[in-house]
Short mmCIF file of C-alpha atoms and ligand atoms in Angstrom, two decimals:
data_model
loop_
_atom_site.label_atom_id
_atom_site.label_comp_id
_atom_site.label_asym_id
_atom_site.label_seq_id
_atom_site.Cartn_x
_atom_site.Cartn_y
_atom_site.Cartn_z
CA UNK A 1076 16.26 66.73 132.26
CA UNK A 1077 17.11 69.57 134.63
CA UNK A 1078 14.88 72.82 136.35
CA UNK A 1079 15.42 75.30 138.24
CA UNK A 1080 12.95 78.32 139.88
CA UNK A 1081 15.57 80.33 142.03
CA UNK A 1082 15.14 84.02 141.13
CA UNK A 1083 18.26 86.01 142.32
CA UNK A 1084 20.76 83.14 141.15
CA UNK A 1085 22.40 83.05 137.85
CA UNK A 1086 19.65 80.24 136.88
CA UNK A 1087 21.78 79.51 133.17
CA UNK A 1088 25.16 78.52 134.65
CA UNK A 1089 23.41 76.32 137.56
CA UNK A 1090 21.19 74.34 135.05
CA UNK A 1091 24.52 73.93 132.91
CA UNK A 1092 26.01 72.40 135.56
CA UNK A 1093 22.60 70.18 136.50
CA UNK A 1094 23.65 69.00 132.82
CA UNK A 1095 26.77 68.76 132.80
CA UNK A 1096 26.47 65.39 135.86
CA UNK A 1097 23.25 63.95 133.89
CA UNK A 1098 25.85 64.30 130.18
CA UNK A 1099 25.95 60.48 130.65
CA UNK A 1100 21.77 60.73 129.62
CA UNK A 1101 22.59 61.78 126.64
CA UNK A 1102 25.39 63.08 124.33
CA UNK A 1103 23.79 64.21 120.64
CA UNK A 1104 22.69 67.49 122.02
CA UNK A 1105 21.92 69.75 124.69
CA UNK A 1106 20.45 72.78 125.30
CA UNK A 1107 18.68 75.79 128.39
CA UNK A 1108 16.19 77.37 128.30
CA UNK A 1109 15.21 80.92 131.09
CA UNK A 1110 12.61 82.86 131.50
CA UNK A 1111 12.30 86.08 133.55
CA UNK A 1112 9.22 86.47 135.71
CA UNK A 1113 6.62 87.78 133.13
CA UNK A 1114 9.68 88.15 130.22
CA UNK A 1115 10.57 86.09 127.24
CA UNK A 1116 11.85 83.05 127.38
CA UNK A 1117 15.41 82.30 125.87
CA UNK A 1118 16.95 79.31 124.73
CA UNK A 1119 19.94 78.04 123.48
CA UNK A 1120 20.17 74.32 121.94
CA UNK A 1121 22.66 72.75 119.63
CA UNK A 1122 24.48 69.46 118.53
CA UNK A 1123 26.95 68.17 120.62
CA UNK A 1124 27.88 67.78 124.11
CA UNK A 1125 26.84 69.89 127.05
CA UNK A 1126 30.70 71.99 127.06
CA UNK A 1127 30.56 72.19 123.32
CA UNK A 1128 27.21 73.78 123.38
CA UNK A 1129 27.39 76.28 126.19
CA UNK A 1130 30.53 78.86 126.67
CA UNK A 1131 30.79 81.87 128.99
CA UNK A 1132 28.95 84.37 126.37
CA UNK A 1133 26.57 81.88 125.59
CA UNK A 1134 25.98 81.42 129.14
CA UNK A 1135 25.90 84.77 130.18
CA UNK A 1136 23.65 86.30 127.49
CA UNK A 1137 20.58 83.34 128.99
CA UNK A 1138 19.20 85.31 131.41
CA UNK A 1139 16.06 84.64 134.24
CA UNK A 1140 14.73 83.70 137.35
CA UNK A 1141 14.09 80.40 136.30
CA UNK A 1142 15.46 77.86 133.96
CA UNK A 1143 14.78 74.14 132.55
CA UNK A 1144 17.69 71.98 130.40
CA UNK A 1145 17.65 69.01 128.61
CA UNK A 1146 20.65 66.64 126.69
CA UNK A 1147 19.71 63.74 124.11
CA UNK A 1148 19.78 60.79 122.55
CA UNK A 1149 17.77 59.15 119.96
CA UNK A 1150 17.31 57.00 117.59
CA UNK A 1151 18.82 56.39 114.11
CA UNK A 1152 18.40 59.47 112.00
CA UNK A 1153 17.51 61.53 114.14
CA UNK A 1154 19.94 63.84 116.00
CA UNK A 1155 18.75 67.07 113.47
CA UNK A 1156 19.32 70.32 114.84
CA UNK A 1157 15.49 70.69 114.71
CA UNK A 1158 14.85 68.17 117.47
CA UNK A 1159 17.13 69.59 120.17
CA UNK A 1160 15.57 70.82 123.09
CA UNK A 1161 14.14 72.24 125.17
CA UNK A 1162 11.43 72.53 122.73
CA UNK A 1163 10.24 76.66 122.70
CA UNK A 1164 6.74 76.51 121.21
CA UNK A 1165 4.57 79.98 121.06
CA UNK A 1166 0.78 79.47 120.28
CA UNK A 1167 -1.65 79.80 123.45
CA UNK A 1168 0.85 80.20 125.18
CA UNK A 1169 4.63 80.67 125.37
CA UNK A 1170 6.84 77.20 126.67
CA UNK A 1171 9.98 76.21 126.61
CA UNK A 1172 9.46 71.95 127.51
CA UNK A 1173 12.18 69.27 128.15
CA UNK A 1174 10.89 64.72 128.13
CA UNK A 1175 13.08 62.11 128.50
CA UNK A 1176 10.80 59.03 127.12
CA UNK A 1177 8.84 57.98 124.63
CA UNK A 1178 5.17 58.60 124.03
CA UNK A 1179 3.55 55.01 122.82
CA UNK A 1180 0.28 56.83 121.54
CA UNK A 1181 2.03 59.86 119.46
CA UNK A 1182 0.92 58.53 116.37
CA UNK A 1183 -2.59 58.99 117.03
CA UNK A 1184 -1.94 62.42 118.73
CA UNK A 1185 -0.12 64.00 116.60
CA UNK A 1186 -2.97 62.44 113.87
CA UNK A 1187 -5.00 64.82 116.47
CA UNK A 1188 -3.03 68.14 116.21
CA UNK A 1189 -2.70 68.23 112.96
CA UNK A 1190 -6.26 67.49 111.95
CA UNK A 1191 -6.58 70.87 114.77
CA UNK A 1192 -3.73 72.80 111.88
CA UNK A 1193 -1.02 72.84 114.60
CA UNK A 1194 2.00 73.43 112.74
CA UNK A 1195 5.25 71.41 113.60
CA UNK A 1196 8.91 72.09 113.31
CA UNK A 1197 10.55 68.83 114.63
CA UNK A 1198 9.96 64.89 114.56
CA UNK A 1199 9.64 64.55 118.11
CA UNK A 1200 6.72 62.76 120.61
CA UNK A 1201 8.42 65.88 122.74
CA UNK A 1202 6.80 68.22 120.98
CA UNK A 1203 3.47 67.08 120.86
CA UNK A 1204 3.37 67.19 124.62
CA UNK A 1205 4.86 71.00 123.65
CA UNK A 1206 1.95 71.11 120.94
CA UNK A 1207 -0.91 69.91 123.88
CA UNK A 1208 0.40 72.22 126.40
CA UNK A 1209 0.76 74.57 124.30
CA UNK A 1210 -2.74 75.25 122.67
CA UNK A 1211 -4.58 74.55 125.60
CA UNK A 1212 -7.55 76.57 126.67
CA UNK A 1213 -6.65 76.45 130.19
CA UNK A 1214 -5.50 80.05 132.08
CA UNK A 1215 -2.83 78.22 134.17
CA UNK A 1216 -0.06 75.92 133.07
CA UNK A 1217 -0.50 73.14 135.54
CA UNK A 1218 -4.49 72.55 134.78
CA UNK A 1219 -3.23 72.37 131.14
CA UNK A 1220 -1.15 69.46 132.56
CA UNK A 1221 -3.31 68.29 135.07
CA UNK A 1222 -5.94 67.92 131.68
CA UNK A 1223 -3.02 66.73 129.14
CA UNK A 1224 -1.13 64.09 131.23
CA UNK A 1225 -4.34 61.19 131.30
CA UNK A 1226 -3.93 61.14 127.30
CA UNK A 1227 -0.14 60.78 126.79
CA UNK A 1228 0.91 57.21 126.98
CA UNK A 1229 3.94 55.76 127.74
CA UNK A 1230 7.21 57.28 129.60
CA UNK A 1231 7.63 61.08 129.83
CA UNK A 1232 9.19 62.50 132.84
CA UNK A 1233 8.81 65.99 131.57
CA UNK A 1234 9.65 69.93 132.77
CA UNK A 1235 7.71 72.20 130.83
CA UNK A 1236 8.74 76.29 131.26
CA UNK A 1237 5.96 79.54 130.71
CA UNK A 1238 7.02 83.15 132.01
CA UNK A 1239 5.33 82.08 135.33
CA UNK A 1240 6.93 78.77 136.97
CA UNK A 1241 8.43 76.15 136.22
CA UNK A 1242 6.49 72.44 136.10
CA UNK A 1243 7.59 68.51 136.49
CA UNK A 1244 5.50 65.77 135.48
CA UNK A 1245 5.98 62.59 135.31
CA UNK A 1246 3.84 59.61 133.71
CA UNK A 1247 1.04 57.39 136.20
CA UNK A 1248 3.70 54.53 135.93
CA UNK A 1249 6.98 56.25 136.41
CA UNK A 1250 9.07 54.72 133.68
CA UNK A 1251 11.85 57.22 133.41
CA UNK A 1252 13.34 58.77 136.67
CA UNK A 1253 12.79 62.19 138.21
CA UNK A 1254 14.03 63.83 141.48
CA UNK A 1255 12.96 66.98 143.83
CA UNK A 1256 15.81 68.71 145.39
CA UNK A 1257 16.64 72.10 147.39
CA UNK A 1258 19.24 74.24 146.65
CA UNK A 1259 20.48 75.66 150.40
CA UNK A 1260 21.13 79.43 150.10
CA UNK A 1261 20.87 82.14 152.65
CA UNK A 1262 17.25 81.64 152.82
CA UNK A 1263 16.17 85.83 152.05
CA UNK A 1264 14.39 84.87 149.08
CA UNK A 1265 12.04 82.18 148.54
CA UNK A 1266 13.56 78.31 148.36
CA UNK A 1267 15.13 77.82 145.30
CA UNK A 1268 13.69 73.88 144.20
CA UNK A 1269 15.01 72.43 141.52
CA UNK A 1270 14.06 68.95 139.87
CA UNK A 1271 16.68 66.91 137.45
CA UNK A 1272 16.39 63.25 135.95
CA UNK A 1273 19.14 62.07 138.50
CA UNK A 1274 19.57 63.26 142.00
CA UNK A 1275 24.02 62.96 140.69
CA UNK A 1276 22.60 65.93 138.83
CA UNK A 1277 22.01 67.90 142.64
CA UNK A 1278 25.31 66.71 144.43
CA UNK A 1279 26.93 68.92 141.65
CA UNK A 1280 25.07 72.01 142.24
CA UNK A 1281 24.83 71.76 145.99
CA UNK A 1282 21.41 70.73 146.03
CA UNK A 1283 19.55 68.96 148.87
CA UNK A 1284 17.58 65.31 147.60
CA UNK A 1285 14.46 65.23 148.58
CA UNK A 1286 12.53 62.61 147.18
CA UNK A 1287 11.15 60.98 143.92
CA UNK A 1288 8.37 63.06 141.88
CA UNK A 1289 5.68 60.05 142.40
CA UNK A 1290 4.09 58.51 139.25
CA UNK A 1291 1.10 60.80 137.78
CA UNK A 1292 2.30 63.91 140.44
CA UNK A 1293 2.69 67.18 138.88
CA UNK A 1294 4.89 69.41 140.81
CA UNK A 1295 4.40 73.55 140.23
CA UNK A 1296 7.69 75.37 141.50
CA UNK A 1297 6.88 79.10 141.78
CA UNK A 1298 7.21 82.14 144.49
CA UNK A 1299 5.45 80.34 146.54
CA UNK A 1300 7.47 77.62 146.76
CA UNK A 1301 6.78 73.95 145.67
CA UNK A 1302 2.95 72.92 144.90
CA UNK A 1303 1.82 69.10 144.35
CA UNK A 1304 -1.02 67.34 142.90
CA UNK A 1305 -1.09 63.32 142.29
CA UNK A 1306 -2.94 64.04 138.71
CA UNK A 1307 -3.33 59.80 137.88
CA UNK A 1308 -1.98 57.01 139.44
CA UNK A 1309 -1.38 53.26 137.71
CA UNK A 1310 0.75 50.14 138.38
CA UNK A 1311 4.64 51.50 138.92
CA UNK A 1312 7.16 50.65 136.48
CA UNK A 1313 10.50 51.87 137.42
CA UNK A 1314 12.79 51.28 134.90
CA UNK A 1315 15.24 48.14 136.08
CA UNK A 1316 17.39 49.41 133.36
CA UNK A 1317 18.07 52.45 135.52
CA UNK A 1318 19.53 50.69 138.41
CA UNK A 1319 21.95 48.18 136.29
CA UNK A 1320 23.23 50.36 133.64
CA UNK A 1321 22.08 53.66 132.44
CA UNK A 1322 22.07 56.67 135.48
CA UNK A 1323 25.35 57.07 137.28
CA UNK A 1324 26.33 54.79 140.02
CA UNK A 1325 26.18 57.63 142.61
CA UNK A 1326 22.79 58.64 142.00
CA UNK A 1327 20.30 57.62 144.39
CA UNK A 1328 16.55 55.39 143.44
CA UNK A 1329 13.93 54.83 145.41
CA UNK A 1330 16.37 55.59 148.46
CA UNK A 1331 19.33 53.49 147.23
CA UNK A 1332 22.61 54.73 145.96
CA UNK A 1333 23.26 52.58 142.99
CA UNK A 1334 26.68 51.84 143.25
CA UNK A 1335 25.71 49.57 146.04
CA UNK A 1336 22.71 47.77 144.75
CA UNK A 1337 24.92 47.37 141.52
CA UNK A 1338 27.99 45.70 143.85
CA UNK A 1339 25.16 43.51 145.42
CA UNK A 1340 24.12 42.77 141.88
CA UNK A 1341 28.07 40.95 141.25
CA UNK A 1342 27.83 39.12 144.61
CA UNK A 1343 24.47 37.49 144.05
CA UNK A 1344 26.01 36.98 140.29
CA UNK A 1345 28.95 34.94 141.50
CA UNK A 1346 26.86 32.84 143.37
CA UNK A 1347 24.63 31.93 140.17
CA UNK A 1348 27.13 30.80 138.68
CA UNK A 1349 31.13 30.24 140.60
CA UNK A 1350 33.53 29.37 137.94
CA UNK A 1351 37.39 28.27 138.67
CA UNK A 1352 39.30 31.15 138.18
CA UNK A 1353 42.58 33.69 139.13
CA UNK A 1354 41.20 36.67 138.16
CA UNK A 1355 38.60 39.26 138.48
CA UNK A 1356 38.27 42.34 136.00
CA UNK A 1357 35.95 44.78 134.84
CA UNK A 1358 34.93 46.27 131.43
CA UNK A 1359 35.82 49.40 132.36
CA UNK A 1360 32.98 51.69 133.61
CA UNK A 1361 30.14 49.40 133.39
CA UNK A 1362 31.21 46.35 135.18
CA UNK A 1363 33.60 48.29 138.12
CA UNK A 1364 30.89 47.66 140.59
CA UNK A 1365 29.63 44.06 140.22
CA UNK A 1366 32.93 43.53 139.26
CA UNK A 1367 33.98 44.65 143.11
CA UNK A 1368 31.07 43.47 144.41
CA UNK A 1369 31.69 39.52 142.83
CA UNK A 1370 35.40 39.80 144.23
CA UNK A 1371 34.56 40.60 147.41
CA UNK A 1372 31.68 37.27 146.88
CA UNK A 1373 34.33 34.75 145.63
CA UNK A 1374 37.71 36.01 147.28
CA UNK A 1375 38.99 36.07 143.96
CA UNK A 1376 41.70 39.22 143.55
CA UNK A 1377 40.33 41.99 140.76
CA UNK A 1378 42.87 43.94 138.67
CA UNK A 1379 42.26 46.34 136.06
CA UNK A 1380 42.52 44.38 132.45
CA UNK A 1381 42.04 46.72 130.02
CA UNK A 1382 43.05 50.97 130.90
CA UNK A 1383 39.99 52.81 129.35
CA UNK A 1384 40.46 56.22 127.74
CA UNK A 1385 37.84 58.35 129.42
CA UNK A 1386 37.66 60.93 126.84
CA UNK A 1387 35.57 58.60 124.74
CA UNK A 1388 31.81 58.94 125.63
CA UNK A 1389 30.00 55.31 126.13
CA UNK A 1390 29.64 53.57 123.28
CA UNK A 1391 26.11 52.14 123.40
CA UNK A 1392 24.34 54.97 123.06
CA UNK A 1393 26.58 56.24 119.79
CA UNK A 1394 24.03 55.46 116.86
CA UNK A 1395 25.68 53.67 113.73
CA UNK A 1396 27.81 50.66 113.80
CA UNK A 1397 30.55 52.00 112.13
CA UNK A 1398 30.79 54.81 114.71
CA UNK A 1399 30.68 52.03 117.15
CA UNK A 1400 33.71 49.82 116.04
CA UNK A 1401 36.14 52.85 115.85
CA UNK A 1402 34.46 53.88 118.99
CA UNK A 1403 35.69 50.86 121.32
CA UNK A 1404 39.16 50.55 119.27
CA UNK A 1405 39.40 53.98 120.68
CA UNK A 1406 38.81 53.32 124.03
CA UNK A 1407 40.06 50.34 125.33
CA UNK A 1408 43.41 49.36 125.81
CA UNK A 1409 44.15 45.77 127.59
CA UNK A 1410 47.28 45.32 129.97
CA UNK A 1411 49.03 41.84 128.99
CA UNK A 1412 50.72 41.82 131.48
CA UNK A 1413 48.29 41.30 133.93
CA UNK A 1414 45.65 39.22 131.99
CA UNK A 1415 48.44 37.10 130.43
CA UNK A 1416 47.94 33.14 131.43
CA UNK A 1417 45.05 33.98 133.84
CA UNK A 1418 41.58 32.24 133.65
CA UNK A 1419 39.83 35.16 134.17
CA UNK A 1420 36.20 36.48 135.38
CA UNK A 1421 35.51 39.07 133.05
CA UNK A 1422 32.21 41.20 134.67
CA UNK A 1423 30.05 43.94 132.48
CA UNK A 1424 26.83 44.99 133.25
CA UNK A 1425 24.89 44.13 130.22
CA UNK A 1426 25.07 42.33 126.89
CA UNK A 1427 22.61 44.09 123.69
CA UNK A 1428 23.73 43.82 120.35
CA UNK A 1429 27.11 41.41 121.47
CA UNK A 1430 29.98 43.47 119.03
CA UNK A 1431 31.76 45.82 121.84
CA UNK A 1432 31.64 41.69 123.70
CA UNK A 1433 33.30 39.71 121.62
CA UNK A 1434 35.79 42.47 120.67
CA UNK A 1435 36.88 42.55 124.56
CA UNK A 1436 36.84 39.09 124.61
CA UNK A 1437 39.43 38.96 121.34
CA UNK A 1438 41.40 41.67 122.63
CA UNK A 1439 41.87 39.79 126.10
CA UNK A 1440 42.65 36.46 124.35
CA UNK A 1441 45.08 38.97 122.09
CA UNK A 1442 46.32 39.84 125.70
CA UNK A 1443 47.70 36.20 126.15
CA UNK A 1444 44.22 35.48 128.58
CA UNK A 1445 44.10 31.33 129.67
CA UNK A 1446 40.34 31.45 129.92
CA UNK A 1447 37.75 33.89 129.82
CA UNK A 1448 34.61 33.45 131.80
CA UNK A 1449 31.75 36.53 131.13
CA UNK A 1450 29.83 37.25 133.97
CA UNK A 1451 26.87 39.87 133.10
CA UNK A 1452 24.65 41.66 136.25
CA UNK A 1453 21.69 41.77 134.15
CA UNK A 1454 19.61 38.96 132.86
CA UNK A 1455 19.55 38.31 128.34
CA UNK A 1456 18.10 41.33 126.87
CA UNK A 1457 15.71 39.67 124.40
CA UNK A 1458 13.06 42.70 123.76
CA UNK A 1459 12.75 45.80 122.27
CA UNK A 1460 12.77 49.39 124.52
CA UNK A 1461 9.07 51.21 123.94
CA UNK A 1462 9.56 53.28 126.79
CA UNK A 1463 12.58 55.59 126.47
CA UNK A 1464 15.66 53.42 126.00
CA UNK A 1465 17.79 52.81 122.29
CA UNK A 1466 17.89 48.49 122.09
CA UNK A 1467 17.47 48.68 118.71
CA UNK A 1468 15.55 45.36 117.36
CA UNK A 1469 14.65 41.54 118.54
CA UNK A 1470 16.84 40.44 115.22
CA UNK A 1471 19.59 42.06 116.22
CA UNK A 1472 20.61 41.58 120.32
CA UNK A 1473 22.54 38.69 120.63
CA UNK A 1474 20.70 36.80 123.22
CA UNK A 1475 17.32 36.62 120.57
CA UNK A 1476 16.62 33.00 120.07
CA UNK A 1477 20.02 32.10 121.77
CA UNK A 1478 20.52 30.33 125.18
CA UNK A 1479 23.64 31.45 127.18
CA UNK A 1480 25.79 28.36 125.65
CA UNK A 1481 25.09 29.67 122.14
CA UNK A 1482 25.93 33.21 122.92
CA UNK A 1483 28.96 32.38 125.09
CA UNK A 1484 30.06 30.22 122.02
CA UNK A 1485 29.03 33.63 119.19
CA UNK A 1486 31.80 36.16 121.53
CA UNK A 1487 34.16 33.71 121.81
CA UNK A 1488 34.31 32.77 125.88
CA UNK A 1489 34.84 30.20 127.61
CA UNK A 1490 31.66 30.41 129.46
CA UNK A 1491 28.52 33.00 130.29
CA UNK A 1492 26.20 33.28 132.97
CA UNK A 1493 23.59 36.31 133.02
CA UNK A 1494 22.14 37.40 136.49
CA UNK A 1495 18.60 36.27 136.82
CA UNK A 1496 15.55 38.50 137.03
CA UNK A 1497 15.65 37.58 141.15
CA UNK A 1498 18.85 38.35 141.48
CA UNK A 1499 18.10 41.81 140.11
CA UNK A 1500 15.26 42.07 142.43
CA UNK A 1501 17.04 40.95 145.37
CA UNK A 1502 20.17 42.98 144.67
CA UNK A 1503 17.91 46.69 144.33
CA UNK A 1504 15.34 45.40 146.93
CA UNK A 1505 12.67 46.09 145.20
CA UNK A 1506 9.72 43.50 143.48
CA UNK A 1507 8.54 43.05 139.71
CA UNK A 1508 4.98 44.62 140.63
CA UNK A 1509 6.54 47.93 140.56
CA UNK A 1510 9.02 47.58 137.86
CA UNK A 1511 9.73 47.19 134.36
CA UNK A 1512 11.70 44.60 133.08
CA UNK A 1513 10.46 44.18 129.27
CA UNK A 1514 13.59 43.56 127.76
CA UNK A 1515 14.18 40.47 129.85
CA UNK A 1516 10.63 39.54 130.38
CA UNK A 1517 8.84 40.70 127.33
CA UNK A 1518 6.13 41.70 130.07
CA UNK A 1519 5.18 44.93 128.46
CA UNK A 1520 3.57 46.80 131.83
CA UNK A 1521 1.78 49.42 129.56
CA UNK A 1522 -1.76 47.41 127.52
CA UNK A 1523 -0.87 47.88 123.90
CA UNK A 1524 2.71 48.97 123.96
CA UNK A 1525 4.05 46.99 120.75
CA UNK A 1526 1.14 47.35 119.02
CA UNK A 1527 1.00 51.19 119.26
CA UNK A 1528 4.59 51.25 118.80
CA UNK A 1529 5.10 48.33 116.14
CA UNK A 1530 7.70 48.36 113.27
CA UNK A 1531 5.20 49.71 110.84
CA UNK A 1532 2.99 51.79 113.05
CA UNK A 1533 5.02 55.23 112.38
CA UNK A 1534 5.21 54.34 108.91
CA UNK A 1535 2.02 55.48 107.83
CA UNK A 1536 2.30 59.20 109.88
CA UNK A 1537 5.82 61.73 110.02
CA UNK A 1538 8.52 59.69 111.37
CA UNK A 1539 8.64 60.70 115.02
CA UNK A 1540 11.61 59.96 117.36
CA UNK A 1541 12.54 59.73 121.03
CA UNK A 1542 13.63 61.36 123.18
S1 LIG B 825 12.31 48.29 128.28
FE1 LIG B 825 14.07 47.68 129.81
S2 LIG B 825 15.10 49.31 129.04
FE2 LIG B 825 13.08 50.13 128.72
S3 LIG B 825 11.72 50.79 130.15
FE3 LIG B 825 11.61 48.52 130.30
S4 LIG B 825 13.51 48.17 131.81
FE4 LIG B 825 13.52 49.87 131.46
#
């Protein structure tokens, strides 16, 4: 998600490059909406990568003083055009909205809105937020947001744009990230402020990272600069998986560049489970940082055991088993000259279903590896995420109901060790009471999460999808 208020700037182009830096967060669809002060909202969105959806001609047609943008990945069955964002609604007010996260009370809110005859075009929970705001009687959008925010339950880092302003807000637990930045320019007009899911977007557009948007905070970007209002707060529950896997390693979260935290995870991983070995290799690119840290701590040499085709998108977030299998064959090529006859420590950042890891182990054995010792810089994933990361069901997770040794046997590895949860928090420099780690621990920070969003909760309603 990206948003900026910057009269005098080529806002669509800036949003394009902001989204380009955030492409890793979603590859199914991309969209940008722009608005002129007091004028119309325009939007272009389509399925595909940012560079596939937009060309020079389309970017030039998106003029305005402000812009918001979105890249999306979703759960099964939801890759339709209608669910691409930004969503544009024209009810009591016209607005465009982009949302990252997942509501856990979507069914109730949807029923309430349908009871008021509010029409829906998509099956996305994000349109529920858009509809609540677009139909709200408050004069100013920030007052509508302040009223609606406490009624939304779940994860929602959101940016909404009207003809007057860009408003960004984050759920009271701060589950998904959202950062505030400012573009350094000649200082003639109002300071061009921007918001993005991750700070790596600021680096690409020449903006300066200022701070995180606080949980429960509403930030309004207008001609008069930044206005902020803390609506409500709860126990912080920032997604610890962002630190481990999801966010880009050059993004800063809670003051730390993730690359550094991930290397530390590798160091701690080695101290938790050393092994007699000859060589450390990462699963590229997801295991790179942790492998470097592990190699440093162990004193073992490190090399590339695989060459990765950089033009294949990450397999984890492409929907469908069949695509995943094909994706892997396209993605990694092992180097027998490097791995043959070696006792390998193979480092990766997580295992969900295990299909990818199983094929990696097999490819290394086929290339002549003597031993394969898996070291994973995250605890075993055993529980689904209800806050916007598609983790599939418990039954599909390889660690569900299996010990580490049983998982190692399933994957064909000689040994397997997962980083402990304590190790993760030590590397991040944070504690459990400010984070969510439910996919590892099963401790969901929001009351009623599993009931509200359980397997059958949505079946009596329209299918609603993650954003
Ligand atoms: S359940 Fe896992 S992936 Fe989902 S928000 Fe919590 S830590 Fe993040």
